[in-house]
Structure formats: structure tokens, C-alpha cells
Amino acid sequence: MSNGTSSPGERTALLSESRSFQGLSPHPQTEHGDHHHHPKDNRVWVQWPRTVMRLAWLTMVRDYVNVFLIFAPLGIIAGALHWDSTAVFVLNFLAIIPLASMLSFATEELAATMGQALGGLMNATFGNAVELIVSIIALKGNQIRVVQASMLGSILSNILLVLGCCFFVGGLRYSEQTFNSTVASTMSSLMAVASASLIIPATLYAVLSQSNQNAQANILILSHGTAIILLILYVMYLYFQLRSHAQLFEEANSDIENTTGAEEEGEERLLSPWAATVVLVIVTILVAICADYLVGSIDSLVQKTGMSKTFIGLVLIPIVGNAAEHVTAVVVAYKDKMDLAIGVAIGSSLQIALFVTPFLVVLGWVMNIEMTLHFQLFETVAFFISGLVVTLLIQDGKSNYLEGGMCLGMYLILALAFYIYPDGVGEGVGEGVGILSKLLN
């Protein structure tokens, strides 16, 4: 160095050196009397905490929903100290909403570095992680009614509440919106198969209950076999979407990329793969803890408030797990990206129907818990009618606010019906089974 200046090569060397984590390696210094100052301290034990704090702050401030993160420690404390069951439920209910949002964000950050196939599989696997964690904990506690209700509730909230909000909000801004009818019809066909997988066990149980056959044992065999078949169909659907017929979904993806390309140009991912993995692990652990306390407080909450487990699992828990996805779908629908909105709404329902629910049946099989696909008659009929309504609405590839109002009205009717629907109805050979038997005969 001469005359206080440096050559371009020297400046480049210094710059690259200052960006690396070299610990005690030489770094730029400025003399101030009898001591020297470090313009940028590169020591690992200084740089790493600073980087972690910066990334944690950027991750938390990216979404307004993260304001509710304050309820995560409160919910855990409430559960650990055995506070009132209502307080435990409400605090952990509010805590899981931002945790679900962060889980979705970390999954997207990690999936973006894996390519289309692995990224799609990653999003599909973790897209309903909250519902899966809550259901596994409920299944472990032998809360089969809660598991079945939360699975059905997640499907209904996606295909009626979310899709209805998308159609309604988008219809207020545009007189008519269009989307890929081929993709929509493929999804609705798969939903029909999933609906049939619940109708068949219900009708078979009605027939067997009138004979001397062991109905529960036979339904268990049917459920295990059906669950395996549905998982195979789900793998086929993923391959269909991501590989063999990816061109059907490319039109929607290209539209999204064209509208957001200017915003994303030059923008880097916030989290590296390692950082996203760490966030994914930490948030998953927090969700599991909060879900454990949430499920554990349900029995006391039912006794205290009079609400049924069916209503809690079918209406309240799905709101927690799908809150982030609900907001995303409505926002993109307002921006006239209906293919993406339908992909979020119906795609999430397919993940629940073809992956999460069969997986829980197989997991119950492994854990020696009688988790079956035999839902109660009223729930099965509600699922079938909801799927039929959605299929009729999306088959033309167009939507408006009236169709959105129909979906929302249907969801409110079902929510009201399940609110007054008691837990003990239909578990045995009751009136519902008798009515179905008369219809079959």
C-alpha cells in the first residue's frame, strides 16, 4: 500500500475477506491513538449471533400475523402450570396461528432451493403439517372423534370457506374471473374419489350392523386397505402434477411468474437452506408442544362450555391450521390469480383427503388404535354434498361473487348444524344407521 491508497486487486481481497467467517484471520483495522478499531468484526462468536438476530427479526416482521407469537410462550406456560382449561385452549389456539404461518414460510424457503419436483413434494408434505401434528397428538390420546372431525373440517373449510371467500372477494373486484377448468376438474374428480372412500365404509357399516358380522373388525380391514390405495393415488397425483402432465399446470405458474417477476427480480431468499431447516425444526417443536396442550384441554373445555368435540375439531381447529393459507388464497384471488387460489384451496383439501387422513389410519394401525375411515353418517353426507356443490361451481372454469356466496352459505349452514350436533349420535347402531339401511333396502 502506498500514499494511503490501494490497488483494485487489494481492495477486492480485503472485501472478500471481510465477508467471510475467518475468526481470527487478519482484518481491516483503523488506528485511534493507543488502540485500534474494527470497522467490521469478523470473528465467528461475534458475527454468528448478529446474523441470527438479524434473520430472526426479518422473519418475524415479514408478516403481521407474527404479532400473535407472544401467545406461544403464554400458551406453553399456561399448559405447564395447569391454568384453567379455557385459558389453555384459547392461548394455544392463538399461538398456533403465527406458528403455522412461520412453518409455511420456512417450508417455501426450503422448497425454493430444491427444484420443482422436490420442492412440490416438500410443500405437499408440510403444507398441512399443523393439522397432521394436532391429529397425531389427538390420535395418541385416543381422541378419534377429534381426529376425524379435524380432518373433515379441514377439507370443508378449504373447499367451502376458503374457496367461497376467493370467489366472493375476487368477484367484488371483477365481474367474472376465469381459471384452468382442466386442472379444476382433475382436482374435483380426485375429491369425488376421496368422498367415495368415506361413503363406502359408512354404507358397509350400515349393512353389516344388521347382520351377525363383526362390523367394526370388517370396517377396520376395509379402512386399512382403502388408506393404502388412497396413498398410492396421492403419489400418482403428485407425479401427474409435477412430472408427466406438468404442462397442464404450467399456464397458471407462468401467469404468476409474469405478474410477480418484476418484484422478484434481484430479490434473494431470506433464509438459506440451513437456516430454513433450523426454523422448520424449531417451529415444528413449538407447534407440537402447543398442540399437545390444546388437545389436552379439549375434554375439560367440552364439560365446561357444552361445545361438542365434533364442533371443536370440525370448525375451530381447521381455522388454526389453515389461517395463513386462507389469507394467501384470498389475497391472490383479489389480484385475479384464480388458478393459484384454487390450487391453494382445493389442493390443500386433496392433501388432507388423500394423504393426511389415510396416513393417520395407517399410523393408528401401527399404534394399535382403531382409527378408521368410518365417519358418522351425517359427516359423510355433509362431505359428499359439499364436494358435489364445489364440482358444479368450478366445472365451467368461471367464478363470480354469487358463487362465492353460495359456498360461504353452505359452510355456515354446516357449521350451524355441527354446533348443535351432539358427540354421541351415530356411534352405535342408531337411528342414522337404521334410516340408511331402509334406503339401501
CSV table of C-alpha atoms in Angstrom, one decimal:
chain,number,residue,atom,x,y,z
A,1,MET,CA,0.0,0.0,0.0
A,2,SER,CA,1.4,3.4,-0.9
A,3,ASN,CA,0.2,7.0,-0.4
A,4,GLY,CA,-2.8,5.7,1.6
A,5,THR,CA,-4.4,4.1,-1.5
A,6,SER,CA,-4.7,0.5,-2.6
A,7,SER,CA,-5.0,-1.2,-5.9
A,8,PRO,CA,-8.3,-2.7,-7.1
A,9,GLY,CA,-6.9,-6.2,-6.5
A,10,GLU,CA,-6.1,-5.4,-2.9
A,11,ARG,CA,-9.5,-3.8,-2.3
A,12,THR,CA,-11.2,-6.9,-3.7
A,13,ALA,CA,-9.1,-9.1,-1.5
A,14,LEU,CA,-10.0,-7.1,1.6
A,15,LEU,CA,-13.7,-7.0,0.6
A,16,SER,CA,-13.9,-10.8,0.1
A,17,GLU,CA,-12.0,-11.3,3.3
A,18,SER,CA,-14.4,-9.1,5.3
A,19,ARG,CA,-17.4,-11.1,4.1
A,20,SER,CA,-16.1,-14.5,5.3
A,21,PHE,CA,-16.2,-16.1,8.7
A,22,GLN,CA,-12.4,-16.5,9.3
A,23,GLY,CA,-12.4,-16.0,13.1
A,24,LEU,CA,-9.0,-14.6,14.0
A,25,SER,CA,-7.7,-14.1,10.4
A,26,PRO,CA,-6.3,-10.7,9.5
A,27,HIS,CA,-9.0,-8.0,9.1
A,28,PRO,CA,-9.0,-4.3,8.4
A,29,GLN,CA,-8.0,-2.1,11.3
A,30,THR,CA,-8.1,1.7,11.9
A,31,GLU,CA,-5.6,3.2,14.5
A,32,HIS,CA,-7.0,5.6,17.1
A,33,GLY,CA,-4.1,6.6,19.3
A,34,ASP,CA,-3.1,3.7,21.5
A,35,HIS,CA,-5.9,1.3,20.4
A,36,HIS,CA,-7.3,0.1,17.1
A,37,HIS,CA,-10.9,-0.1,15.9
A,38,HIS,CA,-12.5,-3.0,13.9
A,39,PRO,CA,-14.9,-1.5,11.2
A,40,LYS,CA,-16.4,-5.0,10.8
A,41,ASP,CA,-15.7,-7.6,13.4
A,42,ASN,CA,-15.5,-10.9,11.5
A,43,ARG,CA,-15.0,-13.2,14.5
A,44,VAL,CA,-17.4,-16.2,14.5
A,45,TRP,CA,-18.7,-15.7,18.0
A,46,VAL,CA,-19.5,-12.1,17.1
A,47,GLN,CA,-20.8,-12.5,13.6
A,48,TRP,CA,-23.0,-15.5,14.0
A,49,PRO,CA,-25.2,-14.1,16.9
A,50,ARG,CA,-25.5,-10.9,14.9
A,51,THR,CA,-26.6,-12.8,11.8
A,52,VAL,CA,-29.0,-15.0,13.7
A,53,MET,CA,-30.6,-12.0,15.4
A,54,ARG,CA,-31.0,-10.2,12.0
A,55,LEU,CA,-32.6,-13.2,10.3
A,56,ALA,CA,-34.9,-13.8,13.3
A,57,TRP,CA,-36.0,-10.2,13.2
A,58,LEU,CA,-36.6,-10.2,9.4
A,59,THR,CA,-38.5,-13.4,9.6
A,60,MET,CA,-40.8,-12.1,12.4
A,61,VAL,CA,-41.6,-8.7,10.8
A,62,ARG,CA,-42.3,-10.1,7.4
A,63,ASP,CA,-46.0,-10.9,8.3
A,64,TYR,CA,-48.4,-9.0,10.6
A,65,VAL,CA,-49.8,-12.4,11.8
A,66,ASN,CA,-46.5,-12.9,13.8
A,67,VAL,CA,-47.7,-10.3,16.3
A,68,PHE,CA,-49.6,-13.3,17.8
A,69,LEU,CA,-46.2,-15.0,18.6
A,70,ILE,CA,-46.5,-13.5,22.1
A,71,PHE,CA,-49.1,-16.2,22.8
A,72,ALA,CA,-46.7,-19.1,22.1
A,73,PRO,CA,-44.8,-18.7,25.4
A,74,LEU,CA,-48.0,-17.8,27.2
A,75,GLY,CA,-49.7,-20.9,25.9
A,76,ILE,CA,-46.8,-23.1,26.9
A,77,ILE,CA,-46.7,-21.5,30.4
A,78,ALA,CA,-50.5,-21.9,30.8
A,79,GLY,CA,-50.3,-25.6,29.9
A,80,ALA,CA,-47.3,-26.3,32.0
A,81,LEU,CA,-48.8,-24.6,35.1
A,82,HIS,CA,-52.2,-26.2,34.5
A,83,TRP,CA,-54.2,-23.0,34.2
A,84,ASP,CA,-57.9,-23.0,33.5
A,85,SER,CA,-58.8,-25.2,30.5
A,86,THR,CA,-60.4,-22.4,28.6
A,87,ALA,CA,-57.3,-20.2,29.0
A,88,VAL,CA,-55.1,-23.0,27.9
A,89,PHE,CA,-57.2,-23.7,24.9
A,90,VAL,CA,-57.5,-20.0,23.8
A,91,LEU,CA,-53.8,-19.1,24.3
A,92,ASN,CA,-52.5,-22.2,22.5
A,93,PHE,CA,-55.2,-21.7,19.8
A,94,LEU,CA,-53.9,-18.1,19.2
A,95,ALA,CA,-50.3,-19.3,19.4
A,96,ILE,CA,-50.6,-21.9,16.6
A,97,ILE,CA,-51.9,-19.3,14.1
A,98,PRO,CA,-48.5,-17.5,13.7
A,99,LEU,CA,-46.6,-20.7,14.1
A,100,ALA,CA,-48.5,-22.2,11.2
A,101,SER,CA,-47.6,-19.1,9.1
A,102,MET,CA,-43.9,-19.4,10.0
A,103,LEU,CA,-44.0,-23.2,9.3
A,104,SER,CA,-45.4,-22.4,5.8
A,105,PHE,CA,-42.8,-19.7,5.2
A,106,ALA,CA,-39.9,-21.9,6.2
A,107,THR,CA,-41.2,-24.7,4.0
A,108,GLU,CA,-41.4,-22.4,1.0
A,109,GLU,CA,-37.9,-21.0,1.6
A,110,LEU,CA,-36.5,-24.5,1.8
A,111,ALA,CA,-38.6,-25.8,-1.1
A,112,ALA,CA,-37.4,-23.0,-3.4
A,113,THR,CA,-33.8,-24.4,-3.3
A,114,MET,CA,-34.9,-28.0,-4.2
A,115,GLY,CA,-36.2,-27.7,-7.7
A,116,GLN,CA,-39.7,-28.2,-8.9
A,117,ALA,CA,-40.2,-31.9,-8.1
A,118,LEU,CA,-38.7,-32.0,-4.7
A,119,GLY,CA,-40.0,-28.5,-3.9
A,120,GLY,CA,-43.5,-29.6,-4.8
A,121,LEU,CA,-43.2,-32.7,-2.7
A,122,MET,CA,-41.9,-30.6,0.2
A,123,ASN,CA,-44.8,-28.2,0.0
A,124,ALA,CA,-47.2,-31.1,-0.3
A,125,THR,CA,-45.8,-32.9,2.7
A,126,PHE,CA,-45.5,-29.9,5.1
A,127,GLY,CA,-48.5,-27.9,3.7
A,128,ASN,CA,-50.8,-29.3,6.3
A,129,ALA,CA,-48.2,-30.0,9.0
A,130,VAL,CA,-50.2,-28.3,11.7
A,131,GLU,CA,-53.3,-30.5,11.1
A,132,LEU,CA,-51.0,-33.5,11.0
A,133,ILE,CA,-49.3,-32.7,14.3
A,134,VAL,CA,-52.5,-31.9,16.1
A,135,SER,CA,-54.1,-35.1,14.7
A,136,ILE,CA,-51.2,-37.3,15.7
A,137,ILE,CA,-51.3,-36.0,19.2
A,138,ALA,CA,-55.0,-36.5,19.4
A,139,LEU,CA,-54.7,-40.0,18.0
A,140,LYS,CA,-52.0,-40.8,20.6
A,141,GLY,CA,-54.5,-39.8,23.2
A,142,ASN,CA,-57.2,-42.0,21.6
A,143,GLN,CA,-59.3,-38.9,20.7
A,144,ILE,CA,-60.5,-40.5,17.4
A,145,ARG,CA,-63.6,-38.2,17.2
A,146,VAL,CA,-61.3,-35.1,17.3
A,147,VAL,CA,-59.1,-36.6,14.6
A,148,GLN,CA,-61.9,-37.4,12.3
A,149,ALA,CA,-63.6,-34.1,12.8
A,150,SER,CA,-60.4,-32.1,12.3
A,151,MET,CA,-59.7,-33.9,9.0
A,152,LEU,CA,-63.2,-33.4,7.7
A,153,GLY,CA,-63.3,-29.8,9.0
A,154,SER,CA,-60.0,-29.0,7.2
A,155,ILE,CA,-61.5,-30.3,3.9
A,156,LEU,CA,-64.7,-28.5,4.3
A,157,SER,CA,-63.1,-25.2,5.3
A,158,ASN,CA,-60.8,-25.3,2.3
A,159,ILE,CA,-63.4,-26.2,-0.4
A,160,LEU,CA,-66.2,-24.1,1.0
A,161,LEU,CA,-64.9,-21.3,3.3
A,162,VAL,CA,-61.6,-20.5,1.5
A,163,LEU,CA,-62.9,-21.1,-2.0
A,164,GLY,CA,-66.0,-19.1,-1.2
A,165,CYS,CA,-64.0,-16.2,0.1
A,166,CYS,CA,-61.8,-16.3,-3.0
A,167,PHE,CA,-64.8,-16.3,-5.3
A,168,PHE,CA,-66.6,-13.6,-3.3
A,169,VAL,CA,-63.6,-11.2,-2.8
A,170,GLY,CA,-62.4,-11.6,-6.4
A,171,GLY,CA,-66.0,-11.2,-7.7
A,172,LEU,CA,-66.4,-7.9,-5.9
A,173,ARG,CA,-63.5,-6.5,-8.0
A,174,TYR,CA,-64.1,-8.3,-11.3
A,175,SER,CA,-67.5,-9.2,-12.7
A,176,GLU,CA,-66.2,-12.6,-13.8
A,177,GLN,CA,-62.9,-14.5,-13.3
A,178,THR,CA,-61.6,-17.4,-15.2
A,179,PHE,CA,-59.3,-20.3,-14.3
A,180,ASN,CA,-58.0,-23.6,-15.8
A,181,SER,CA,-61.0,-25.8,-15.9
A,182,THR,CA,-59.0,-28.9,-16.8
A,183,VAL,CA,-56.9,-28.6,-13.6
A,184,ALA,CA,-60.0,-27.8,-11.5
A,185,SER,CA,-61.9,-30.8,-12.9
A,186,THR,CA,-59.0,-33.1,-12.2
A,187,MET,CA,-58.9,-31.9,-8.6
A,188,SER,CA,-62.7,-32.3,-8.2
A,189,SER,CA,-62.5,-35.8,-9.6
A,190,LEU,CA,-60.0,-36.8,-7.0
A,191,MET,CA,-62.2,-35.2,-4.4
A,192,ALA,CA,-65.0,-37.4,-5.6
A,193,VAL,CA,-62.9,-40.5,-5.1
A,194,ALA,CA,-61.9,-39.3,-1.6
A,195,SER,CA,-65.6,-38.7,-0.9
A,196,ALA,CA,-66.4,-42.3,-2.0
A,197,SER,CA,-63.7,-43.6,0.3
A,198,LEU,CA,-65.8,-42.3,3.2
A,199,ILE,CA,-69.2,-43.2,1.8
A,200,ILE,CA,-68.3,-46.9,1.2
A,201,PRO,CA,-67.3,-47.6,4.9
A,202,ALA,CA,-70.5,-45.8,6.2
A,203,THR,CA,-72.8,-47.8,3.9
A,204,LEU,CA,-71.0,-51.1,4.6
A,205,TYR,CA,-71.2,-50.5,8.3
A,206,ALA,CA,-75.0,-49.9,8.0
A,207,VAL,CA,-75.3,-53.3,6.2
A,208,LEU,CA,-73.1,-55.3,8.5
A,209,SER,CA,-74.7,-53.9,11.6
A,210,GLN,CA,-77.9,-55.5,10.6
A,211,SER,CA,-76.3,-58.9,10.3
A,212,ASN,CA,-74.3,-61.1,12.7
A,213,GLN,CA,-71.0,-60.0,11.2
A,214,ASN,CA,-68.4,-58.2,13.4
A,215,ALA,CA,-68.9,-54.7,11.8
A,216,GLN,CA,-66.1,-52.9,13.5
A,217,ALA,CA,-63.5,-55.5,12.6
A,218,ASN,CA,-64.5,-55.6,9.0
A,219,ILE,CA,-64.6,-51.8,8.7
A,220,LEU,CA,-61.1,-51.8,10.2
A,221,ILE,CA,-59.9,-54.1,7.4
A,222,LEU,CA,-61.6,-52.0,4.8
A,223,SER,CA,-60.1,-48.8,6.1
A,224,HIS,CA,-56.6,-50.1,6.2
A,225,GLY,CA,-56.8,-51.3,2.6
A,226,THR,CA,-58.5,-48.1,1.4
A,227,ALA,CA,-55.9,-46.0,3.2
A,228,ILE,CA,-53.1,-47.7,1.3
A,229,ILE,CA,-54.9,-47.3,-2.0
A,230,LEU,CA,-55.5,-43.6,-1.4
A,231,LEU,CA,-51.8,-43.0,-0.5
A,232,ILE,CA,-50.9,-44.7,-3.8
A,233,LEU,CA,-53.3,-42.4,-5.6
A,234,TYR,CA,-51.8,-39.4,-3.9
A,235,VAL,CA,-48.3,-40.3,-5.1
A,236,MET,CA,-49.7,-40.8,-8.6
A,237,TYR,CA,-51.3,-37.3,-8.4
A,238,LEU,CA,-48.0,-35.8,-7.3
A,239,TYR,CA,-46.2,-37.4,-10.3
A,240,PHE,CA,-49.1,-36.4,-12.6
A,241,GLN,CA,-48.8,-32.7,-11.4
A,242,LEU,CA,-45.0,-32.4,-11.2
A,243,ARG,CA,-43.8,-34.7,-14.0
A,244,SER,CA,-45.9,-36.4,-16.6
A,245,HIS,CA,-48.6,-33.7,-17.1
A,246,ALA,CA,-46.8,-30.7,-15.7
A,247,GLN,CA,-47.8,-28.7,-18.8
A,248,LEU,CA,-51.4,-28.6,-17.5
A,249,PHE,CA,-50.2,-26.6,-14.5
A,250,GLU,CA,-47.6,-24.5,-16.4
A,251,GLU,CA,-50.1,-21.9,-17.6
A,252,ALA,CA,-51.0,-20.9,-14.1
A,253,ASN,CA,-47.4,-20.9,-13.0
A,254,SER,CA,-46.3,-18.7,-16.0
A,255,ASP,CA,-49.1,-16.2,-15.2
A,256,ILE,CA,-47.9,-16.0,-11.6
A,257,GLU,CA,-44.3,-15.6,-12.7
A,258,ASN,CA,-45.1,-12.9,-15.2
A,259,THR,CA,-47.1,-10.8,-12.7
A,260,THR,CA,-44.5,-11.1,-9.9
A,261,GLY,CA,-41.4,-11.3,-12.0
A,262,ALA,CA,-40.6,-7.6,-11.7
A,263,GLU,CA,-40.9,-7.8,-7.9
A,264,GLU,CA,-38.8,-10.9,-7.5
A,265,GLU,CA,-36.0,-9.8,-9.9
A,266,GLY,CA,-32.8,-9.4,-8.0
A,267,GLU,CA,-34.6,-10.5,-4.7
A,268,GLU,CA,-32.8,-13.2,-2.7
A,269,ARG,CA,-34.3,-15.8,-0.5
A,270,LEU,CA,-34.4,-14.5,3.1
A,271,LEU,CA,-33.3,-17.8,4.6
A,272,SER,CA,-30.5,-20.2,3.4
A,273,PRO,CA,-31.4,-23.9,3.3
A,274,TRP,CA,-29.7,-24.5,6.6
A,275,ALA,CA,-31.4,-21.5,8.3
A,276,ALA,CA,-34.8,-22.6,6.9
A,277,THR,CA,-34.2,-26.2,8.2
A,278,VAL,CA,-33.4,-24.8,11.7
A,279,VAL,CA,-36.6,-22.6,11.6
A,280,LEU,CA,-38.6,-25.6,10.4
A,281,VAL,CA,-37.4,-27.8,13.2
A,282,ILE,CA,-37.8,-25.2,16.0
A,283,VAL,CA,-41.3,-24.2,14.8
A,284,THR,CA,-42.4,-27.8,14.5
A,285,ILE,CA,-41.4,-28.5,18.1
A,286,LEU,CA,-43.3,-25.4,19.3
A,287,VAL,CA,-46.4,-26.4,17.3
A,288,ALA,CA,-46.2,-29.9,18.8
A,289,ILE,CA,-46.0,-28.5,22.3
A,290,CYS,CA,-48.8,-26.0,21.8
A,291,ALA,CA,-50.9,-28.7,20.1
A,292,ASP,CA,-50.4,-31.1,23.0
A,293,TYR,CA,-51.7,-28.6,25.5
A,294,LEU,CA,-54.5,-27.6,23.0
A,295,VAL,CA,-55.7,-31.2,22.6
A,296,GLY,CA,-55.3,-31.9,26.3
A,297,SER,CA,-57.6,-29.1,27.2
A,298,ILE,CA,-60.5,-30.2,24.9
A,299,ASP,CA,-62.2,-32.6,27.4
A,300,SER,CA,-62.3,-30.0,30.2
A,301,LEU,CA,-63.5,-27.4,27.7
A,302,VAL,CA,-66.3,-29.6,26.4
A,303,GLN,CA,-67.5,-30.2,30.0
A,304,LYS,CA,-67.3,-26.6,30.9
A,305,THR,CA,-68.8,-24.9,27.8
A,306,GLY,CA,-71.0,-27.6,26.4
A,307,MET,CA,-69.5,-27.5,23.0
A,308,SER,CA,-69.1,-30.8,21.3
A,309,LYS,CA,-65.8,-32.3,20.3
A,310,THR,CA,-67.1,-32.5,16.7
A,311,PHE,CA,-67.6,-28.8,16.6
A,312,ILE,CA,-64.2,-28.0,18.1
A,313,GLY,CA,-62.5,-30.4,15.7
A,314,LEU,CA,-64.6,-29.5,12.6
A,315,VAL,CA,-64.7,-25.7,12.9
A,316,LEU,CA,-62.2,-24.3,15.4
A,317,ILE,CA,-59.1,-26.4,14.8
A,318,PRO,CA,-59.1,-26.1,11.0
A,319,ILE,CA,-59.2,-22.3,11.4
A,320,VAL,CA,-55.9,-22.5,13.4
A,321,GLY,CA,-54.1,-24.7,10.9
A,322,ASN,CA,-55.3,-23.0,7.7
A,323,ALA,CA,-55.3,-19.4,8.8
A,324,ALA,CA,-52.1,-18.4,6.8
A,325,GLU,CA,-53.3,-20.3,3.7
A,326,HIS,CA,-56.7,-18.7,3.9
A,327,VAL,CA,-55.3,-15.2,3.8
A,328,THR,CA,-52.9,-16.1,1.0
A,329,ALA,CA,-55.7,-17.6,-1.2
A,330,VAL,CA,-58.0,-14.6,-0.7
A,331,VAL,CA,-55.2,-12.1,-1.5
A,332,VAL,CA,-54.2,-13.8,-4.7
A,333,ALA,CA,-57.9,-14.1,-5.7
A,334,TYR,CA,-58.2,-10.3,-5.2
A,335,LYS,CA,-55.3,-9.9,-7.6
A,336,ASP,CA,-57.1,-12.1,-10.2
A,337,LYS,CA,-54.7,-15.1,-9.9
A,338,MET,CA,-57.6,-17.6,-9.6
A,339,ASP,CA,-55.5,-20.6,-10.7
A,340,LEU,CA,-53.2,-20.1,-7.7
A,341,ALA,CA,-56.2,-19.5,-5.4
A,342,ILE,CA,-57.9,-22.7,-6.5
A,343,GLY,CA,-54.6,-24.6,-6.2
A,344,VAL,CA,-54.3,-23.5,-2.6
A,345,ALA,CA,-57.9,-24.2,-1.6
A,346,ILE,CA,-58.7,-27.4,-3.4
A,347,GLY,CA,-55.0,-28.6,-3.4
A,348,SER,CA,-55.0,-28.4,0.4
A,349,SER,CA,-58.2,-30.4,0.6
A,350,LEU,CA,-56.7,-33.1,-1.6
A,351,GLN,CA,-53.7,-33.3,0.7
A,352,ILE,CA,-55.9,-33.9,3.7
A,353,ALA,CA,-58.2,-36.3,1.9
A,354,LEU,CA,-55.6,-38.4,0.0
A,355,PHE,CA,-52.5,-38.1,2.2
A,356,VAL,CA,-53.1,-36.9,5.8
A,357,THR,CA,-56.3,-38.9,6.6
A,358,PRO,CA,-55.0,-42.2,5.1
A,359,PHE,CA,-51.7,-41.7,6.8
A,360,LEU,CA,-53.4,-41.3,10.2
A,361,VAL,CA,-55.3,-44.5,9.5
A,362,VAL,CA,-52.1,-46.4,8.8
A,363,LEU,CA,-50.4,-44.8,11.8
A,364,GLY,CA,-53.3,-45.9,14.0
A,365,TRP,CA,-52.9,-49.4,12.6
A,366,VAL,CA,-49.2,-49.3,13.6
A,367,MET,CA,-50.1,-47.9,17.1
A,368,ASN,CA,-52.9,-50.5,17.5
A,369,ILE,CA,-55.6,-47.7,17.7
A,370,GLU,CA,-58.8,-48.3,15.8
A,371,MET,CA,-58.7,-45.2,13.6
A,372,THR,CA,-61.0,-46.0,10.6
A,373,LEU,CA,-62.5,-44.2,7.6
A,374,HIS,CA,-65.9,-44.9,9.0
A,375,PHE,CA,-67.1,-41.3,9.7
A,376,GLN,CA,-70.6,-40.8,11.1
A,377,LEU,CA,-73.4,-40.7,8.6
A,378,PHE,CA,-74.2,-37.0,8.9
A,379,GLU,CA,-70.5,-36.1,8.4
A,380,THR,CA,-70.2,-38.4,5.4
A,381,VAL,CA,-73.3,-36.8,3.8
A,382,ALA,CA,-72.0,-33.3,4.5
A,383,PHE,CA,-68.7,-34.1,2.8
A,384,PHE,CA,-70.4,-35.6,-0.2
A,385,ILE,CA,-72.8,-32.7,-0.7
A,386,SER,CA,-70.1,-30.1,-0.2
A,387,GLY,CA,-67.9,-31.9,-2.9
A,388,LEU,CA,-70.9,-32.0,-5.2
A,389,VAL,CA,-71.6,-28.3,-4.8
A,390,VAL,CA,-68.0,-27.3,-5.5
A,391,THR,CA,-67.7,-29.6,-8.5
A,392,LEU,CA,-70.8,-28.0,-10.1
A,393,LEU,CA,-69.5,-24.5,-9.4
A,394,ILE,CA,-66.0,-24.9,-10.9
A,395,GLN,CA,-66.8,-27.1,-13.9
A,396,ASP,CA,-67.3,-24.1,-16.2
A,397,GLY,CA,-63.9,-22.6,-15.4
A,398,LYS,CA,-65.5,-19.3,-14.3
A,399,SER,CA,-66.4,-17.7,-11.0
A,400,ASN,CA,-68.3,-14.6,-9.6
A,401,TYR,CA,-69.3,-13.3,-6.2
A,402,LEU,CA,-72.7,-15.1,-6.3
A,403,GLU,CA,-70.9,-18.5,-6.5
A,404,GLY,CA,-68.7,-17.4,-3.6
A,405,GLY,CA,-71.8,-16.5,-1.6
A,406,MET,CA,-73.2,-20.0,-2.3
A,407,CYS,CA,-70.0,-21.7,-0.9
A,408,LEU,CA,-70.0,-19.4,2.2
A,409,GLY,CA,-73.7,-20.0,2.8
A,410,MET,CA,-73.2,-23.8,2.5
A,411,TYR,CA,-70.3,-23.6,5.0
A,412,LEU,CA,-72.3,-21.6,7.5
A,413,ILE,CA,-75.2,-24.0,7.3
A,414,LEU,CA,-72.9,-26.9,8.0
A,415,ALA,CA,-71.1,-25.1,10.9
A,416,LEU,CA,-74.5,-24.3,12.5
A,417,ALA,CA,-75.6,-27.9,12.1
A,418,PHE,CA,-72.4,-29.3,13.6
A,419,TYR,CA,-72.7,-26.8,16.5
A,420,ILE,CA,-76.0,-28.4,17.6
A,421,TYR,CA,-74.8,-31.9,16.6
A,422,PRO,CA,-74.1,-34.0,19.8
A,423,ASP,CA,-71.0,-36.2,20.1
A,424,GLY,CA,-72.7,-39.5,20.9
A,425,VAL,CA,-75.0,-39.6,17.9
A,426,GLY,CA,-74.4,-42.3,15.3
A,427,GLU,CA,-71.6,-44.2,17.1
A,428,GLY,CA,-73.6,-47.3,17.5
A,429,VAL,CA,-76.5,-48.8,15.6
A,430,GLY,CA,-78.7,-45.8,16.0
A,431,GLU,CA,-81.4,-44.0,14.1
A,432,GLY,CA,-79.0,-42.8,11.3
A,433,VAL,CA,-77.9,-46.4,10.6
A,434,GLY,CA,-81.5,-47.5,10.5
A,435,ILE,CA,-82.5,-44.8,8.1
A,436,LEU,CA,-79.6,-45.7,5.8
A,437,SER,CA,-80.5,-49.4,5.9
A,438,LYS,CA,-84.0,-48.6,4.9
A,439,LEU,CA,-82.7,-46.6,2.0
A,440,LEU,CA,-80.4,-49.4,0.9
A,441,ASN,CA,-83.2,-52.0,1.1
